[in-house]
Amino acid sequence: MADAVRDVIIIGSGPAGLTAAIYTARANLKPLVIEGEISSSGDQPGGQLMLTTDVENYPGFVDGVLGPDLMATFRAQAARFGAEYRTEKATRVDLSSRPFRVWVGDDEHRARSVIVSTGARSLMLGVEHEIELIGSGVSTCATCDGFFFRGRDIAVVGGGDSAMEEAIFLTKFADKVTVVHRRKHLRASKIMQDRAFTNPKIEFVWDSVVSELVGDTKLEGVRVRNVQSGEESTLAVTGLFVAIGHAPNTDLFRDQLDMDDAGYLLTHAGTRTSVEGVFGAGDVQDHVYRQAVTAAGSGCMAAIDAERWLESQAHAGDTAGTPSEW
Ligand code: NAP
C-alpha cells in the first residue's frame, strides 16, 4: 500500500542527504529520509563519516569533531524541523512517471521530487577470501575495528588520504602499521604524507600489491607481490585495512538516471539529474571533491533546487489545471 504523495523523498543520509533534509524540512516540505541500515558490507545510516575518526576540516570546529558525532548532530537538526526517517534501505525506484515511487521492501512511498544522496562505498581488492574475512582480520574501517588490533602488527593498502588517515589512526592501537602501496609515490595530500612519514610506527612497502590472504577463518598474514621485480613476500599481520577508494551507490538508479562510466550520477544546472524533479547531491555525483563540506553544500543546493522546482510546478498547475498527483 502506498502512503500519501509527499513533496520530497531523500534517499541517503550522509552530509548531503541530511543537509537536504534540514533545508527541505525548514521549507516545510516534510521530507522523508530513507536513511539506510547497518549491513555487513559496512553500509550504515550517516554514510562514510560514520567510518571516519576526527574530522579536522569541517568548518566551525576548531578542535575537530568525530564523524559519527557530526552526523548525529545533522540528523537531530533535520528532525527538529520535522524530517522523518526510515532506517532501512530503498530497494527499488520508479522515476519514469510522476509521482515518483520509492520502495522499501513491499512499502511504496510516493513523492513529487526525489533527492538522491546515496553516496559512495569502499572499493575492495578482489583477492580470494577478502569478503569472507571481513570482521576476521579484514576491514575497511579503522574507527570501527582498530581497537581489536591492540598490540598487533597490521597492514593498510592504498596511497591516498584515506590510507594515511587509517594508518595514522591505527598506530594508536597497533605496534606496527605497514602501508602497502602499488606505486612509489603517495597520492595523499602533503600534510597527511608528512604525518605518516614521521610516525615511527608506520613503514611503507612500495611498488607492491596484496596478492593473497593467508588464513582460513581468520587472517594470519598477507602475501605481497612487488610489481617491478615480481618478488613475493609475506607480511605477518593479523589485520588488513583496505583503503583504496570508493564507488558510487547508484545500482538502484541504473537505466533510470544518466551516469558516467564509473556510475556517478550526471548532474547539470546545479543538482538536476537527467529526470526532471530528481536531484543528485554529494559523493553519488562527485568523484572530484568528495568532502563532507562539499557534500553538505550540494545537499543544500539540491534542497533549494527541489523547492524551486516544486514551486514552479505548482504555478504551472495554477494556469494549466492542477496536476493532482504528479
Ligand atoms: P583515492 O584518493 O582515490 O586513493 C586511492 C588509493 O588506493 C590510491 O593511492 C590508489 O593507488 C590505491 N588503489 C586504488 N585501487 C587499488 C587497487 N586495486 N589495489 C591497490 N591500490 C589501489 O581514495 P581515498 O584515499 O579514499 O580518498 C578519496 C578522496 O577523499 C580524496 O579526495 C581525499 O583527499 C579525500 N579524503 C580526505 C581526507 C582528509 O582530508 N582527512 C581523508 C580521507 C579522504 P594510485 O595512487 O596508484 O592510484
PDB file of N, CA, C and O in Angstrom, residues 182-256:
ATOM      1  N   ARG A 182      50.850   0.459  -4.336  1.00  0.00           N
ATOM      2  CA  ARG A 182      51.217  -0.133  -5.626  1.00  0.00           C
ATOM      3  C   ARG A 182      52.206   0.706  -6.438  1.00  0.00           C
ATOM      4  O   ARG A 182      52.706   0.249  -7.459  1.00  0.00           O
ATOM      5  N   ARG A 183      52.468   1.934  -5.989  1.00  0.00           N
ATOM      6  CA  ARG A 183      53.459   2.784  -6.689  1.00  0.00           C
ATOM      7  C   ARG A 183      54.527   3.232  -5.700  1.00  0.00           C
ATOM      8  O   ARG A 183      54.503   2.861  -4.532  1.00  0.00           O
ATOM      9  N   LYS A 184      55.426   4.103  -6.197  1.00  0.00           N
ATOM     10  CA  LYS A 184      56.499   4.618  -5.329  1.00  0.00           C
ATOM     11  C   LYS A 184      56.102   5.937  -4.686  1.00  0.00           C
ATOM     12  O   LYS A 184      56.788   6.430  -3.796  1.00  0.00           O
ATOM     13  N   HIS A 185      55.038   6.556  -5.206  1.00  0.00           N
ATOM     14  CA  HIS A 185      54.629   7.870  -4.696  1.00  0.00           C
ATOM     15  C   HIS A 185      53.214   7.808  -4.168  1.00  0.00           C
ATOM     16  O   HIS A 185      52.354   7.153  -4.768  1.00  0.00           O
ATOM     17  N   LEU A 186      53.004   8.517  -3.058  1.00  0.00           N
ATOM     18  CA  LEU A 186      51.665   8.549  -2.477  1.00  0.00           C
ATOM     19  C   LEU A 186      50.790   9.546  -3.220  1.00  0.00           C
ATOM     20  O   LEU A 186      51.277  10.556  -3.729  1.00  0.00           O
ATOM     21  N   ARG A 187      49.495   9.251  -3.228  1.00  0.00           N
ATOM     22  CA  ARG A 187      48.520  10.172  -3.795  1.00  0.00           C
ATOM     23  C   ARG A 187      48.026  11.145  -2.716  1.00  0.00           C
ATOM     24  O   ARG A 187      47.457  12.187  -3.020  1.00  0.00           O
ATOM     25  N   ALA A 188      48.254  10.795  -1.463  1.00  0.00           N
ATOM     26  CA  ALA A 188      47.719  11.577  -0.330  1.00  0.00           C
ATOM     27  C   ALA A 188      48.243  13.015  -0.326  1.00  0.00           C
ATOM     28  O   ALA A 188      49.296  13.312  -0.894  1.00  0.00           O
ATOM     29  N   SER A 189      47.491  13.897   0.346  1.00  0.00           N
ATOM     30  CA  SER A 189      47.910  15.298   0.458  1.00  0.00           C
ATOM     31  C   SER A 189      49.211  15.382   1.257  1.00  0.00           C
ATOM     32  O   SER A 189      49.527  14.507   2.055  1.00  0.00           O
ATOM     33  N   LYS A 190      49.934  16.480   1.013  1.00  0.00           N
ATOM     34  CA  LYS A 190      51.266  16.663   1.618  1.00  0.00           C
ATOM     35  C   LYS A 190      51.205  16.531   3.142  1.00  0.00           C
ATOM     36  O   LYS A 190      52.045  15.857   3.752  1.00  0.00           O
ATOM     37  N   ILE A 191      50.214  17.165   3.757  1.00  0.00           N
ATOM     38  CA  ILE A 191      50.152  17.157   5.226  1.00  0.00           C
ATOM     39  C   ILE A 191      49.962  15.736   5.757  1.00  0.00           C
ATOM     40  O   ILE A 191      50.578  15.349   6.758  1.00  0.00           O
ATOM     41  N   MET A 192      49.144  14.948   5.063  1.00  0.00           N
ATOM     42  CA  MET A 192      48.914  13.567   5.513  1.00  0.00           C
ATOM     43  C   MET A 192      50.169  12.719   5.256  1.00  0.00           C
ATOM     44  O   MET A 192      50.511  11.851   6.065  1.00  0.00           O
ATOM     45  N   GLN A 193      50.831  12.959   4.137  1.00  0.00           N
ATOM     46  CA  GLN A 193      52.085  12.244   3.860  1.00  0.00           C
ATOM     47  C   GLN A 193      53.090  12.514   4.962  1.00  0.00           C
ATOM     48  O   GLN A 193      53.725  11.598   5.487  1.00  0.00           O
ATOM     49  N   ASP A 194      53.243  13.806   5.304  1.00  0.00           N
ATOM     50  CA  ASP A 194      54.232  14.183   6.321  1.00  0.00           C
ATOM     51  C   ASP A 194      53.936  13.500   7.646  1.00  0.00           C
ATOM     52  O   ASP A 194      54.832  12.996   8.318  1.00  0.00           O
ATOM     53  N   ARG A 195      52.643  13.485   8.007  1.00  0.00           N
ATOM     54  CA  ARG A 195      52.279  12.859   9.282  1.00  0.00           C
ATOM     55  C   ARG A 195      52.601  11.362   9.270  1.00  0.00           C
ATOM     56  O   ARG A 195      53.047  10.809  10.263  1.00  0.00           O
ATOM     57  N   ALA A 196      52.345  10.736   8.127  1.00  0.00           N
ATOM     58  CA  ALA A 196      52.605   9.292   8.038  1.00  0.00           C
ATOM     59  C   ALA A 196      54.112   9.012   8.035  1.00  0.00           C
ATOM     60  O   ALA A 196      54.587   8.118   8.732  1.00  0.00           O
ATOM     61  N   PHE A 197      54.872   9.814   7.280  1.00  0.00           N
ATOM     62  CA  PHE A 197      56.321   9.582   7.180  1.00  0.00           C
ATOM     63  C   PHE A 197      57.018   9.789   8.524  1.00  0.00           C
ATOM     64  O   PHE A 197      58.027   9.150   8.813  1.00  0.00           O
ATOM     65  N   THR A 198      56.500  10.713   9.324  1.00  0.00           N
ATOM     66  CA  THR A 198      57.184  10.997  10.597  1.00  0.00           C
ATOM     67  C   THR A 198      56.662  10.130  11.754  1.00  0.00           C
ATOM     68  O   THR A 198      57.160  10.230  12.856  1.00  0.00           O
ATOM     69  N   ASN A 199      55.669   9.294  11.463  1.00  0.00           N
ATOM     70  CA  ASN A 199      55.144   8.420  12.520  1.00  0.00           C
ATOM     71  C   ASN A 199      56.056   7.193  12.633  1.00  0.00           C
ATOM     72  O   ASN A 199      56.183   6.423  11.690  1.00  0.00           O
ATOM     73  N   PRO A 200      56.692   7.002  13.795  1.00  0.00           N
ATOM     74  CA  PRO A 200      57.676   5.908  13.918  1.00  0.00           C
ATOM     75  C   PRO A 200      57.076   4.516  13.810  1.00  0.00           C
ATOM     76  O   PRO A 200      57.800   3.542  13.576  1.00  0.00           O
ATOM     77  N   LYS A 201      55.759   4.394  13.958  1.00  0.00           N
ATOM     78  CA  LYS A 201      55.141   3.060  13.880  1.00  0.00           C
ATOM     79  C   LYS A 201      54.740   2.668  12.457  1.00  0.00           C
ATOM     80  O   LYS A 201      54.250   1.573  12.223  1.00  0.00           O
ATOM     81  N   ILE A 202      54.882   3.618  11.502  1.00  0.00           N
ATOM     82  CA  ILE A 202      54.434   3.320  10.131  1.00  0.00           C
ATOM     83  C   ILE A 202      55.628   3.010   9.223  1.00  0.00           C
ATOM     84  O   ILE A 202      56.597   3.759   9.184  1.00  0.00           O
ATOM     85  N   GLU A 203      55.510   1.877   8.514  1.00  0.00           N
ATOM     86  CA  GLU A 203      56.511   1.529   7.499  1.00  0.00           C
ATOM     87  C   GLU A 203      55.810   1.431   6.143  1.00  0.00           C
ATOM     88  O   GLU A 203      54.603   1.203   6.088  1.00  0.00           O
ATOM     89  N   PHE A 204      56.580   1.584   5.091  1.00  0.00           N
ATOM     90  CA  PHE A 204      55.991   1.532   3.746  1.00  0.00           C
ATOM     91  C   PHE A 204      56.593   0.385   2.934  1.00  0.00           C
ATOM     92  O   PHE A 204      57.802   0.142   2.992  1.00  0.00           O
ATOM     93  N   VAL A 205      55.753  -0.297   2.201  1.00  0.00           N
ATOM     94  CA  VAL A 205      56.216  -1.266   1.207  1.00  0.00           C
ATOM     95  C   VAL A 205      55.751  -0.721  -0.136  1.00  0.00           C
ATOM     96  O   VAL A 205      54.553  -0.673  -0.417  1.00  0.00           O
ATOM     97  N   TRP A 206      56.716  -0.273  -0.947  1.00  0.00           N
ATOM     98  CA  TRP A 206      56.388   0.421  -2.195  1.00  0.00           C
ATOM     99  C   TRP A 206      56.258  -0.549  -3.364  1.00  0.00           C
ATOM    100  O   TRP A 206      56.754  -1.670  -3.303  1.00  0.00           O
ATOM    101  N   ASP A 207      55.645  -0.056  -4.423  1.00  0.00           N
ATOM    102  CA  ASP A 207      55.535  -0.816  -5.685  1.00  0.00           C
ATOM    103  C   ASP A 207      54.974  -2.210  -5.469  1.00  0.00           C
ATOM    104  O   ASP A 207      55.383  -3.155  -6.149  1.00  0.00           O
ATOM    105  N   SER A 208      54.040  -2.333  -4.531  1.00  0.00           N
ATOM    106  CA  SER A 208      53.596  -3.676  -4.176  1.00  0.00           C
ATOM    107  C   SER A 208      52.081  -3.786  -4.035  1.00  0.00           C
ATOM    108  O   SER A 208      51.417  -2.822  -3.653  1.00  0.00           O
ATOM    109  N   VAL A 209      51.595  -4.971  -4.344  1.00  0.00           N
ATOM    110  CA  VAL A 209      50.148  -5.236  -4.205  1.00  0.00           C
ATOM    111  C   VAL A 209      49.944  -6.481  -3.340  1.00  0.00           C
ATOM    112  O   VAL A 209      50.831  -7.337  -3.253  1.00  0.00           O
ATOM    113  N   VAL A 210      48.781  -6.552  -2.722  1.00  0.00           N
ATOM    114  CA  VAL A 210      48.428  -7.742  -1.949  1.00  0.00           C
ATOM    115  C   VAL A 210      47.965  -8.801  -2.944  1.00  0.00           C
ATOM    116  O   VAL A 210      47.035  -8.574  -3.717  1.00  0.00           O
ATOM    117  N   SER A 211      48.647  -9.952  -2.933  1.00  0.00           N
ATOM    118  CA  SER A 211      48.300 -10.989  -3.917  1.00  0.00           C
ATOM    119  C   SER A 211      47.491 -12.116  -3.292  1.00  0.00           C
ATOM    120  O   SER A 211      46.800 -12.849  -3.990  1.00  0.00           O
ATOM    121  N   GLU A 212      47.570 -12.261  -1.971  1.00  0.00           N
ATOM    122  CA  GLU A 212      46.895 -13.393  -1.336  1.00  0.00           C
ATOM    123  C   GLU A 212      46.699 -13.119   0.144  1.00  0.00           C
ATOM    124  O   GLU A 212      47.530 -12.445   0.770  1.00  0.00           O
ATOM    125  N   LEU A 213      45.609 -13.621   0.692  1.00  0.00           N
ATOM    126  CA  LEU A 213      45.375 -13.513   2.132  1.00  0.00           C
ATOM    127  C   LEU A 213      45.625 -14.882   2.752  1.00  0.00           C
ATOM    128  O   LEU A 213      45.104 -15.892   2.263  1.00  0.00           O
ATOM    129  N   VAL A 214      46.427 -14.925   3.793  1.00  0.00           N
ATOM    130  CA  VAL A 214      46.758 -16.191   4.444  1.00  0.00           C
ATOM    131  C   VAL A 214      45.829 -16.384   5.637  1.00  0.00           C
ATOM    132  O   VAL A 214      45.639 -15.450   6.429  1.00  0.00           O
ATOM    133  N   GLY A 215      45.271 -17.590   5.766  1.00  0.00           N
ATOM    134  CA  GLY A 215      44.376 -17.877   6.893  1.00  0.00           C
ATOM    135  C   GLY A 215      42.999 -18.250   6.391  1.00  0.00           C
ATOM    136  O   GLY A 215      42.494 -17.620   5.462  1.00  0.00           O
ATOM    137  N   ASP A 216      42.389 -19.267   7.030  1.00  0.00           N
ATOM    138  CA  ASP A 216      41.079 -19.731   6.582  1.00  0.00           C
ATOM    139  C   ASP A 216      39.938 -19.007   7.281  1.00  0.00           C
ATOM    140  O   ASP A 216      39.092 -18.399   6.637  1.00  0.00           O
ATOM    141  N   THR A 217      39.930 -19.091   8.605  1.00  0.00           N
ATOM    142  CA  THR A 217      38.815 -18.469   9.333  1.00  0.00           C
ATOM    143  C   THR A 217      39.188 -17.111   9.903  1.00  0.00           C
ATOM    144  O   THR A 217      38.318 -16.302  10.212  1.00  0.00           O
ATOM    145  N   LYS A 218      40.494 -16.867  10.081  1.00  0.00           N
ATOM    146  CA  LYS A 218      40.923 -15.510  10.446  1.00  0.00           C
ATOM    147  C   LYS A 218      42.254 -15.198   9.766  1.00  0.00           C
ATOM    148  O   LYS A 218      43.019 -16.109   9.422  1.00  0.00           O
ATOM    149  N   LEU A 219      42.494 -13.909   9.573  1.00  0.00           N
ATOM    150  CA  LEU A 219      43.682 -13.500   8.831  1.00  0.00           C
ATOM    151  C   LEU A 219      44.949 -13.774   9.647  1.00  0.00           C
ATOM    152  O   LEU A 219      45.043 -13.381  10.814  1.00  0.00           O
ATOM    153  N   GLU A 220      45.913 -14.448   8.990  1.00  0.00           N
ATOM    154  CA  GLU A 220      47.176 -14.741   9.681  1.00  0.00           C
ATOM    155  C   GLU A 220      48.361 -14.095   8.978  1.00  0.00           C
ATOM    156  O   GLU A 220      49.474 -14.061   9.517  1.00  0.00           O
ATOM    157  N   GLY A 221      48.146 -13.615   7.776  1.00  0.00           N
ATOM    158  CA  GLY A 221      49.238 -12.985   7.044  1.00  0.00           C
ATOM    159  C   GLY A 221      48.769 -12.514   5.687  1.00  0.00           C
ATOM    160  O   GLY A 221      47.637 -12.796   5.275  1.00  0.00           O
ATOM    161  N   VAL A 222      49.636 -11.765   5.034  1.00  0.00           N
ATOM    162  CA  VAL A 222      49.290 -11.206   3.725  1.00  0.00           C
ATOM    163  C   VAL A 222      50.465 -11.439   2.783  1.00  0.00           C
ATOM    164  O   VAL A 222      51.602 -11.098   3.107  1.00  0.00           O
ATOM    165  N   ARG A 223      50.182 -12.040   1.637  1.00  0.00           N
ATOM    166  CA  ARG A 223      51.235 -12.202   0.624  1.00  0.00           C
ATOM    167  C   ARG A 223      51.274 -10.940  -0.222  1.00  0.00           C
ATOM    168  O   ARG A 223      50.234 -10.421  -0.671  1.00  0.00           O
ATOM    169  N   VAL A 224      52.466 -10.435  -0.426  1.00  0.00           N
ATOM    170  CA  VAL A 224      52.641  -9.172  -1.136  1.00  0.00           C
ATOM    171  C   VAL A 224      53.567  -9.403  -2.325  1.00  0.00           C
ATOM    172  O   VAL A 224      54.596 -10.076  -2.189  1.00  0.00           O
ATOM    173  N   ARG A 225      53.158  -8.872  -3.491  1.00  0.00           N
ATOM    174  CA  ARG A 225      53.996  -9.028  -4.689  1.00  0.00           C
ATOM    175  C   ARG A 225      54.533  -7.684  -5.150  1.00  0.00           C
ATOM    176  O   ARG A 225      53.760  -6.726  -5.308  1.00  0.00           O
ATOM    177  N   ASN A 226      55.839  -7.600  -5.337  1.00  0.00           N
ATOM    178  CA  ASN A 226      56.434  -6.387  -5.876  1.00  0.00           C
ATOM    179  C   ASN A 226      56.145  -6.344  -7.378  1.00  0.00           C
ATOM    180  O   ASN A 226      56.506  -7.280  -8.107  1.00  0.00           O
ATOM    181  N   VAL A 227      55.482  -5.282  -7.826  1.00  0.00           N
ATOM    182  CA  VAL A 227      55.042  -5.242  -9.225  1.00  0.00           C
ATOM    183  C   VAL A 227      56.201  -4.964 -10.187  1.00  0.00           C
ATOM    184  O   VAL A 227      56.073  -5.190 -11.387  1.00  0.00           O
ATOM    185  N   GLN A 228      57.328  -4.495  -9.661  1.00  0.00           N
ATOM    186  CA  GLN A 228      58.504  -4.268 -10.519  1.00  0.00           C
ATOM    187  C   GLN A 228      59.311  -5.546 -10.689  1.00  0.00           C
ATOM    188  O   GLN A 228      59.639  -5.944 -11.799  1.00  0.00           O
ATOM    189  N   SER A 229      59.618  -6.192  -9.560  1.00  0.00           N
ATOM    190  CA  SER A 229      60.504  -7.369  -9.609  1.00  0.00           C
ATOM    191  C   SER A 229      59.743  -8.686  -9.690  1.00  0.00           C
ATOM    192  O   SER A 229      60.316  -9.722 -10.040  1.00  0.00           O
ATOM    193  N   GLY A 230      58.447  -8.661  -9.334  1.00  0.00           N
ATOM    194  CA  GLY A 230      57.673  -9.900  -9.305  1.00  0.00           C
ATOM    195  C   GLY A 230      57.917 -10.700  -8.029  1.00  0.00           C
ATOM    196  O   GLY A 230      57.288 -11.739  -7.803  1.00  0.00           O
ATOM    197  N   GLU A 231      58.807 -10.224  -7.190  1.00  0.00           N
ATOM    198  CA  GLU A 231      59.164 -10.929  -5.955  1.00  0.00           C
ATOM    199  C   GLU A 231      57.976 -10.976  -4.985  1.00  0.00           C
ATOM    200  O   GLU A 231      57.272  -9.986  -4.826  1.00  0.00           O
ATOM    201  N   GLU A 232      57.778 -12.129  -4.351  1.00  0.00           N
ATOM    202  CA  GLU A 232      56.681 -12.279  -3.376  1.00  0.00           C
ATOM    203  C   GLU A 232      57.249 -12.381  -1.967  1.00  0.00           C
ATOM    204  O   GLU A 232      58.319 -12.959  -1.760  1.00  0.00           O
ATOM    205  N   SER A 233      56.539 -11.822  -1.011  1.00  0.00           N
ATOM    206  CA  SER A 233      56.955 -11.963   0.381  1.00  0.00           C
ATOM    207  C   SER A 233      55.695 -12.038   1.242  1.00  0.00           C
ATOM    208  O   SER A 233      54.591 -11.762   0.765  1.00  0.00           O
ATOM    209  N   THR A 234      55.864 -12.405   2.516  1.00  0.00           N
ATOM    210  CA  THR A 234      54.707 -12.491   3.417  1.00  0.00           C
ATOM    211  C   THR A 234      54.856 -11.486   4.543  1.00  0.00           C
ATOM    212  O   THR A 234      55.927 -11.377   5.149  1.00  0.00           O
ATOM    213  N   LEU A 235      53.792 -10.749   4.796  1.00  0.00           N
ATOM    214  CA  LEU A 235      53.756  -9.872   5.966  1.00  0.00           C
ATOM    215  C   LEU A 235      52.987 -10.619   7.048  1.00  0.00           C
ATOM    216  O   LEU A 235      51.846 -11.024   6.819  1.00  0.00           O
ATOM    217  N   ALA A 236      53.594 -10.762   8.196  1.00  0.00           N
ATOM    218  CA  ALA A 236      52.924 -11.483   9.293  1.00  0.00           C
ATOM    219  C   ALA A 236      52.018 -10.507  10.036  1.00  0.00           C
ATOM    220  O   ALA A 236      52.379  -9.955  11.072  1.00  0.00           O
ATOM    221  N   VAL A 237      50.840 -10.259   9.458  1.00  0.00           N
ATOM    222  CA  VAL A 237      49.895  -9.320  10.072  1.00  0.00           C
ATOM    223  C   VAL A 237      48.577 -10.040  10.365  1.00  0.00           C
ATOM    224  O   VAL A 237      48.209 -10.983   9.666  1.00  0.00           O
ATOM    225  N   THR A 238      47.881  -9.574  11.396  1.00  0.00           N
ATOM    226  CA  THR A 238      46.573 -10.162  11.702  1.00  0.00           C
ATOM    227  C   THR A 238      45.433  -9.231  11.297  1.00  0.00           C
ATOM    228  O   THR A 238      44.261  -9.563  11.463  1.00  0.00           O
ATOM    229  N   GLY A 239      45.811  -8.060  10.783  1.00  0.00           N
ATOM    230  CA  GLY A 239      44.790  -7.127  10.325  1.00  0.00           C
ATOM    231  C   GLY A 239      45.176  -6.515   8.995  1.00  0.00           C
ATOM    232  O   GLY A 239      46.347  -6.213   8.750  1.00  0.00           O
ATOM    233  N   LEU A 240      44.187  -6.377   8.112  1.00  0.00           N
ATOM    234  CA  LEU A 240      44.417  -5.727   6.812  1.00  0.00           C
ATOM    235  C   LEU A 240      43.310  -4.712   6.594  1.00  0.00           C
ATOM    236  O   LEU A 240      42.125  -5.082   6.532  1.00  0.00           O
ATOM    237  N   PHE A 241      43.691  -3.459   6.496  1.00  0.00           N
ATOM    238  CA  PHE A 241      42.705  -2.398   6.273  1.00  0.00           C
ATOM    239  C   PHE A 241      42.788  -1.946   4.824  1.00  0.00           C
ATOM    240  O   PHE A 241      43.844  -1.504   4.357  1.00  0.00           O
ATOM    241  N   VAL A 242      41.688  -2.114   4.114  1.00  0.00           N
ATOM    242  CA  VAL A 242      41.642  -1.792   2.686  1.00  0.00           C
ATOM    243  C   VAL A 242      41.144  -0.358   2.543  1.00  0.00           C
ATOM    244  O   VAL A 242      40.028  -0.038   2.969  1.00  0.00           O
ATOM    245  N   ALA A 243      41.981   0.500   1.965  1.00  0.00           N
ATOM    246  CA  ALA A 243      41.626   1.927   1.839  1.00  0.00           C
ATOM    247  C   ALA A 243      42.023   2.412   0.448  1.00  0.00           C
ATOM    248  O   ALA A 243      42.906   3.259   0.281  1.00  0.00           O
ATOM    249  N   ILE A 244      41.355   1.834  -0.571  1.00  0.00           N
ATOM    250  CA  ILE A 244      41.786   2.091  -1.954  1.00  0.00           C
ATOM    251  C   ILE A 244      40.764   2.901  -2.757  1.00  0.00           C
ATOM    252  O   ILE A 244      40.812   2.918  -3.981  1.00  0.00           O
ATOM    253  N   GLY A 245      39.883   3.574  -2.083  1.00  0.00           N
ATOM    254  CA  GLY A 245      38.951   4.432  -2.810  1.00  0.00           C
ATOM    255  C   GLY A 245      37.522   3.922  -2.766  1.00  0.00           C
ATOM    256  O   GLY A 245      37.203   3.008  -2.009  1.00  0.00           O
ATOM    257  N   HIS A 246      36.709   4.508  -3.607  1.00  0.00           N
ATOM    258  CA  HIS A 246      35.260   4.314  -3.481  1.00  0.00           C
ATOM    259  C   HIS A 246      34.563   4.169  -4.829  1.00  0.00           C
ATOM    260  O   HIS A 246      35.114   4.560  -5.849  1.00  0.00           O
ATOM    261  N   ALA A 247      33.336   3.634  -4.777  1.00  0.00           N
ATOM    262  CA  ALA A 247      32.473   3.570  -5.968  1.00  0.00           C
ATOM    263  C   ALA A 247      31.108   4.119  -5.579  1.00  0.00           C
ATOM    264  O   ALA A 247      30.667   3.930  -4.435  1.00  0.00           O
ATOM    265  N   PRO A 248      30.416   4.784  -6.494  1.00  0.00           N
ATOM    266  CA  PRO A 248      29.123   5.380  -6.144  1.00  0.00           C
ATOM    267  C   PRO A 248      28.026   4.327  -5.966  1.00  0.00           C
ATOM    268  O   PRO A 248      28.048   3.287  -6.635  1.00  0.00           O
ATOM    269  N   ASN A 249      27.097   4.623  -5.067  1.00  0.00           N
ATOM    270  CA  ASN A 249      25.976   3.702  -4.814  1.00  0.00           C
ATOM    271  C   ASN A 249      24.801   4.067  -5.730  1.00  0.00           C
ATOM    272  O   ASN A 249      23.861   4.743  -5.312  1.00  0.00           O
ATOM    273  N   THR A 250      24.910   3.616  -6.968  1.00  0.00           N
ATOM    274  CA  THR A 250      23.898   4.023  -7.949  1.00  0.00           C
ATOM    275  C   THR A 250      23.180   2.844  -8.619  1.00  0.00           C
ATOM    276  O   THR A 250      22.437   3.048  -9.576  1.00  0.00           O
ATOM    277  N   ASP A 251      23.388   1.627  -8.105  1.00  0.00           N
ATOM    278  CA  ASP A 251      22.759   0.461  -8.742  1.00  0.00           C
ATOM    279  C   ASP A 251      21.238   0.630  -8.849  1.00  0.00           C
ATOM    280  O   ASP A 251      20.634   0.241  -9.845  1.00  0.00           O
ATOM    281  N   LEU A 252      20.660   1.217  -7.816  1.00  0.00           N
ATOM    282  CA  LEU A 252      19.207   1.424  -7.753  1.00  0.00           C
ATOM    283  C   LEU A 252      18.679   2.275  -8.925  1.00  0.00           C
ATOM    284  O   LEU A 252      17.516   2.177  -9.286  1.00  0.00           O
ATOM    285  N   PHE A 253      19.546   3.095  -9.488  1.00  0.00           N
ATOM    286  CA  PHE A 253      19.102   4.093 -10.471  1.00  0.00           C
ATOM    287  C   PHE A 253      19.558   3.762 -11.897  1.00  0.00           C
ATOM    288  O   PHE A 253      19.360   4.553 -12.812  1.00  0.00           O
ATOM    289  N   ARG A 254      20.222   2.592 -12.025  1.00  0.00           N
ATOM    290  CA  ARG A 254      20.729   2.209 -13.344  1.00  0.00           C
ATOM    291  C   ARG A 254      19.574   2.153 -14.355  1.00  0.00           C
ATOM    292  O   ARG A 254      18.473   1.719 -14.016  1.00  0.00           O
ATOM    293  N   ASP A 255      19.818   2.664 -15.541  1.00  0.00           N
ATOM    294  CA  ASP A 255      18.817   2.725 -16.622  1.00  0.00           C
ATOM    295  C   ASP A 255      17.687   3.717 -16.350  1.00  0.00           C
ATOM    296  O   ASP A 255      16.741   3.811 -17.123  1.00  0.00           O
ATOM    297  N   GLN A 256      17.768   4.442 -15.221  1.00  0.00           N
ATOM    298  CA  GLN A 256      16.731   5.452 -14.949  1.00  0.00           C
ATOM    299  C   GLN A 256      17.316   6.865 -14.919  1.00  0.00           C
ATOM    300  O   GLN A 256      16.643   7.822 -15.279  1.00  0.00           O
TER     301      GLN A 256
END
